[in-house]
Coordinates of C-alpha atoms in Angstrom, one line a residue:
M149 CA 44.9 25.7 -97.6
K150 CA 46.1 24.4 -94.5
A151 CA 45.7 27.3 -92.7
S152 CA 42.0 28.3 -93.8
R153 CA 41.5 24.6 -92.1
I154 CA 43.1 25.5 -88.9
V155 CA 41.1 28.8 -88.6
A156 CA 37.9 26.7 -89.6
A157 CA 38.3 24.4 -87.1
G158 CA 39.3 27.1 -84.8
A159 CA 36.2 28.9 -85.3
A160 CA 33.6 25.6 -84.8
A161 CA 35.6 25.2 -81.5
G162 CA 34.8 28.6 -80.3
V163 CA 31.3 27.8 -81.4
T164 CA 31.0 24.5 -79.3
V165 CA 32.5 26.3 -76.6
L166 CA 29.9 28.8 -76.1
A167 CA 27.0 26.5 -77.1
L168 CA 28.0 23.9 -74.3
S169 CA 28.8 26.9 -71.7
A170 CA 25.7 29.1 -72.2
P171 CA 23.4 27.2 -70.2
A172 CA 25.5 28.2 -67.1
F173 CA 25.4 31.9 -67.8
A174 CA 21.7 31.8 -68.2
H175 CA 20.4 29.4 -65.5
V176 CA 17.6 30.2 -63.2
S177 CA 18.9 30.9 -59.8
V178 CA 17.2 31.7 -56.2
Q179 CA 18.1 34.4 -54.1
P180 CA 16.0 35.9 -50.8
E181 CA 14.8 39.3 -49.9
G182 CA 16.9 40.3 -47.4
T183 CA 18.0 37.4 -45.1
A184 CA 17.1 33.7 -45.6
A185 CA 18.0 32.7 -42.0
K186 CA 18.2 29.2 -40.2
G187 CA 14.8 28.8 -38.6
G188 CA 13.1 31.4 -39.9
Y189 CA 11.0 32.9 -42.1
A190 CA 12.0 34.6 -46.0
V191 CA 10.7 35.6 -49.4
I192 CA 12.6 34.1 -52.3
D193 CA 12.8 34.9 -56.0
F194 CA 13.1 32.5 -58.6
K195 CA 15.0 34.8 -61.3
V196 CA 14.5 33.2 -64.7
P197 CA 16.2 34.4 -67.6
N198 CA 15.1 33.6 -71.4
E199 CA 18.2 32.9 -73.4
R200 CA 16.7 32.0 -76.5
D201 CA 16.1 33.9 -79.4
D202 CA 13.4 32.3 -81.2
A203 CA 10.9 31.3 -78.4
S204 CA 9.5 32.4 -75.1
T205 CA 9.7 31.0 -71.6
T206 CA 6.2 30.1 -71.1
K207 CA 6.3 27.4 -67.9
L208 CA 8.5 27.1 -64.8
E209 CA 8.5 24.1 -62.1
V210 CA 10.1 24.2 -59.1
N211 CA 10.9 21.3 -56.9
F212 CA 11.2 21.5 -53.2
P213 CA 13.6 19.7 -51.4
T214 CA 12.7 16.2 -50.0
D215 CA 15.1 15.9 -47.4
H216 CA 14.1 19.4 -46.0
P217 CA 10.4 19.9 -46.4
L218 CA 8.9 23.1 -45.9
A219 CA 5.6 23.4 -43.7
S220 CA 4.9 26.6 -45.1
V221 CA 4.9 27.9 -49.2
M222 CA 3.0 30.7 -50.5
P223 CA 3.6 32.1 -53.6
E224 CA 3.2 36.1 -54.8
P225 CA 0.1 36.4 -57.6
M226 CA 1.6 37.6 -60.5
P227 CA -0.1 39.1 -64.1
G228 CA -0.3 36.5 -66.5
W229 CA 0.8 33.7 -65.1
K230 CA -1.5 30.6 -63.7
I231 CA -0.2 29.2 -60.2
E232 CA 0.0 25.6 -59.0
V233 CA 0.7 24.6 -55.8
T234 CA 1.1 20.5 -55.5
K235 CA 1.5 18.9 -51.9
S236 CA 2.6 15.6 -50.8
T237 CA 2.6 13.5 -47.7
L238 CA 5.4 13.7 -45.9
D239 CA 7.5 10.1 -44.6
K240 CA 8.2 11.6 -41.3
P241 CA 5.8 14.7 -39.9
L242 CA 7.2 18.0 -39.1
E243 CA 6.0 19.9 -35.9
M244 CA 5.4 23.7 -36.5
H245 CA 3.7 25.7 -33.5
G246 CA 3.1 22.9 -31.4
E247 CA 1.4 21.3 -34.2
K248 CA 2.4 18.3 -36.4
I249 CA 2.2 18.8 -40.3
T250 CA 1.6 16.0 -42.4
E251 CA 2.0 17.6 -45.8
A252 CA 4.3 19.7 -47.4
V253 CA 4.5 21.5 -50.7
S254 CA 6.7 19.7 -53.5
K255 CA 6.1 21.7 -56.4
V256 CA 5.1 25.0 -57.7
T257 CA 4.1 25.7 -61.2
W258 CA 4.1 29.1 -62.9
T259 CA 2.5 28.6 -66.5
A260 CA 2.1 31.6 -68.7
E261 CA -1.2 32.7 -69.8
G262 CA -0.1 34.7 -72.3
K263 CA 3.3 35.2 -74.1
G264 CA 5.0 34.2 -70.8
I265 CA 9.3 35.7 -70.9
E266 CA 10.0 37.3 -74.5
A267 CA 13.8 36.9 -75.5
G268 CA 16.0 39.5 -74.1
Y269 CA 14.0 39.8 -71.0
F270 CA 13.6 38.1 -67.1
E271 CA 11.4 37.8 -64.9
K272 CA 11.1 36.8 -60.8
F273 CA 8.9 34.6 -59.5
P274 CA 8.7 35.0 -55.6
L275 CA 7.2 32.4 -52.7
S276 CA 7.3 33.2 -48.9
V277 CA 8.5 30.0 -47.3
G278 CA 9.3 28.8 -43.9
Q279 CA 10.4 27.5 -41.2
L280 CA 13.6 27.1 -43.0
P281 CA 16.0 24.1 -41.7
E282 CA 18.5 24.9 -38.7
D283 CA 20.6 21.7 -39.8
T284 CA 21.6 22.7 -43.1
D285 CA 23.5 25.5 -45.2
Q286 CA 21.7 25.4 -47.9
L287 CA 18.8 24.9 -49.8
A288 CA 18.9 23.0 -53.6
F289 CA 15.6 23.8 -55.7
K290 CA 15.5 21.3 -59.3
A291 CA 13.9 23.7 -61.7
L292 CA 12.7 22.9 -65.4
Q293 CA 12.2 25.9 -67.9
T294 CA 9.7 25.2 -70.6
Y295 CA 9.9 27.4 -74.2
S296 CA 7.0 28.0 -76.3
N297 CA 8.8 25.8 -79.0
K298 CA 8.6 22.5 -76.6
E299 CA 11.9 22.5 -75.7
V300 CA 12.8 22.0 -71.7
A301 CA 15.8 23.0 -70.0
R302 CA 16.4 20.9 -67.1
W303 CA 18.3 23.2 -64.5
I304 CA 18.8 19.7 -61.8
E305 CA 22.0 19.5 -60.9
V306 CA 23.1 20.4 -57.5
P307 CA 26.7 22.2 -57.1
Q308 CA 29.4 20.6 -55.1
K309 CA 31.4 22.4 -53.2
G310 CA 34.8 22.4 -54.5
K311 CA 34.2 21.1 -57.7
E312 CA 33.3 23.1 -61.1
E313 CA 30.0 24.5 -61.5
P314 CA 28.0 21.9 -63.7
D315 CA 26.4 22.6 -67.0
N316 CA 22.6 22.6 -66.1
P317 CA 23.0 24.1 -62.1
A318 CA 20.1 24.0 -59.8
P319 CA 19.3 27.1 -57.8
V320 CA 20.5 27.3 -54.6
L321 CA 19.6 28.8 -51.8
E322 CA 22.6 29.9 -49.1
L323 CA 21.2 30.2 -45.9
S324 CA 22.6 32.6 -43.0
A325 CA 22.8 32.2 -39.1
A326 CA 20.2 33.1 -36.8
S327 CA 20.8 36.0 -35.0
E328 CA 22.4 35.8 -31.4
D329 CA 19.2 36.7 -29.9
G330 CA 17.0 34.3 -31.0
H331 CA 14.9 35.9 -33.5
H332 CA 14.5 33.9 -37.0
G333 CA 14.1 36.7 -39.9
A334 CA 10.8 38.1 -41.0
A335 CA 8.7 36.1 -38.6
A336 CA 10.6 37.3 -35.4
G337 CA 10.5 40.6 -36.5
D338 CA 6.8 41.1 -37.2
D339 CA 6.5 39.8 -33.9
S340 CA 8.6 42.3 -32.6
D341 CA 6.9 45.3 -34.3
A342 CA 3.5 44.2 -33.1
K343 CA 4.8 44.3 -29.7
S344 CA 6.3 47.2 -30.2
A345 CA 3.3 48.8 -32.1
E346 CA 1.3 47.5 -28.7
N347 CA 3.6 49.1 -26.2
A348 CA 3.4 52.5 -28.2
S349 CA -0.5 52.4 -28.3
A350 CA -1.0 51.6 -24.6
K351 CA 1.3 54.6 -24.1
K352 CA -0.4 56.7 -26.3
A353 CA -3.8 56.1 -24.8
S354 CA -2.7 56.6 -21.6
A355 CA -1.2 59.9 -22.5
E356 CA -4.2 61.0 -23.9
K357 CA -6.3 59.8 -20.8
A358 CA -3.9 62.0 -18.6
S359 CA -4.5 64.7 -20.7
A360 CA -8.0 64.5 -21.1
E361 CA -8.0 64.2 -17.3
T362 CA -6.1 67.3 -16.9
A363 CA -8.3 69.3 -19.3
A364 CA -11.2 68.5 -17.5
S365 CA -9.7 69.1 -13.8
D366 CA -8.5 73.1 -15.5
S367 CA -12.0 73.1 -17.1
A368 CA -14.2 72.2 -13.5
S369 CA -11.3 74.5 -11.8
S370 CA -11.7 77.5 -14.3
D371 CA -16.2 77.1 -13.8
G372 CA -15.7 77.5 -10.3
T373 CA -13.7 80.2 -10.5
D374 CA -15.9 82.5 -12.8
T375 CA -19.4 81.3 -10.6
T376 CA -17.2 82.7 -7.6
A377 CA -16.3 85.8 -9.2
R378 CA -20.0 86.5 -10.5
V379 CA -21.3 85.8 -6.9
L380 CA -19.2 88.2 -5.6
G381 CA -19.9 90.9 -8.6
I382 CA -23.4 90.5 -7.4
V383 CA -22.8 91.0 -3.8
G384 CA -21.0 94.2 -4.3
I385 CA -23.4 96.0 -6.7
V386 CA -26.2 95.0 -3.6
V387 CA -23.7 96.4 -1.2
G388 CA -23.4 99.4 -3.2
A389 CA -26.7 100.1 -3.8
V390 CA -28.0 99.8 0.0
G391 CA -25.1 102.7 1.0
V392 CA -26.4 105.1 -2.2
A393 CA -30.1 104.7 -0.7
Y394 CA -28.5 105.2 2.5
G395 CA -27.0 108.1 1.6
V396 CA -29.9 109.9 -0.1
L397 CA -31.9 108.8 3.2
A398 CA -29.6 110.4 5.6
G399 CA -29.1 114.0 3.2
R400 CA -33.1 114.0 3.0
R401 CA -33.3 114.1 6.9
H402 CA -30.9 116.5 7.0
T403 CA -32.5 119.2 5.0
T404 CA -36.3 118.8 6.7
A405 CA -34.3 119.3 9.5

């Protein structure tokens, strides 16, 4: 009897431990597509797993950090989801490309127009963001995950270095150092690619122009050669005809004499 109670108590404790630790294994997370360099732009994906067996995920709210606001936030259209971007006035304006930015995105909300994320599946919610701050190594985004049964999972606890991961960790984006050549992520890469494309286009146009001029010169030379040959041929025919006529006349005179 005592052994049965011990086994039952152990099983109950095990279930409790699993129930408490489950959120840590299935929380909302964020990862960049490629790199997220300080001072640059990046495309980041919020990965949302559905860990409920009896409900689907129908809504995701991602709150942006107020201590490091981002001037540019653009969501990618997603079939089956309605996207709402909320902006707020900044306490301290940002400067971006020589212009002052007085408001920034404070929250992005995705609401399912159908079933949403069903049990056993996950989905990625992409955003293009920038410019990323240069004075921090990471950005924390507090997220709320709503289910079809009205339950809300609050992923809002910011992990602390040197401490265990909290039960409901907020998605954290790790930022990499800017490259040594001064380029910052995708934006600088795009500018570099554009300049390379312009240079290649200019070289191609120059080569085509030179080829066209050479072809025109060759054509003119060929035409001149053909004309000269024709003139010489005609002159030769005339001279030959005169020679034949002279020979005929000379022969008649000789016969008459």
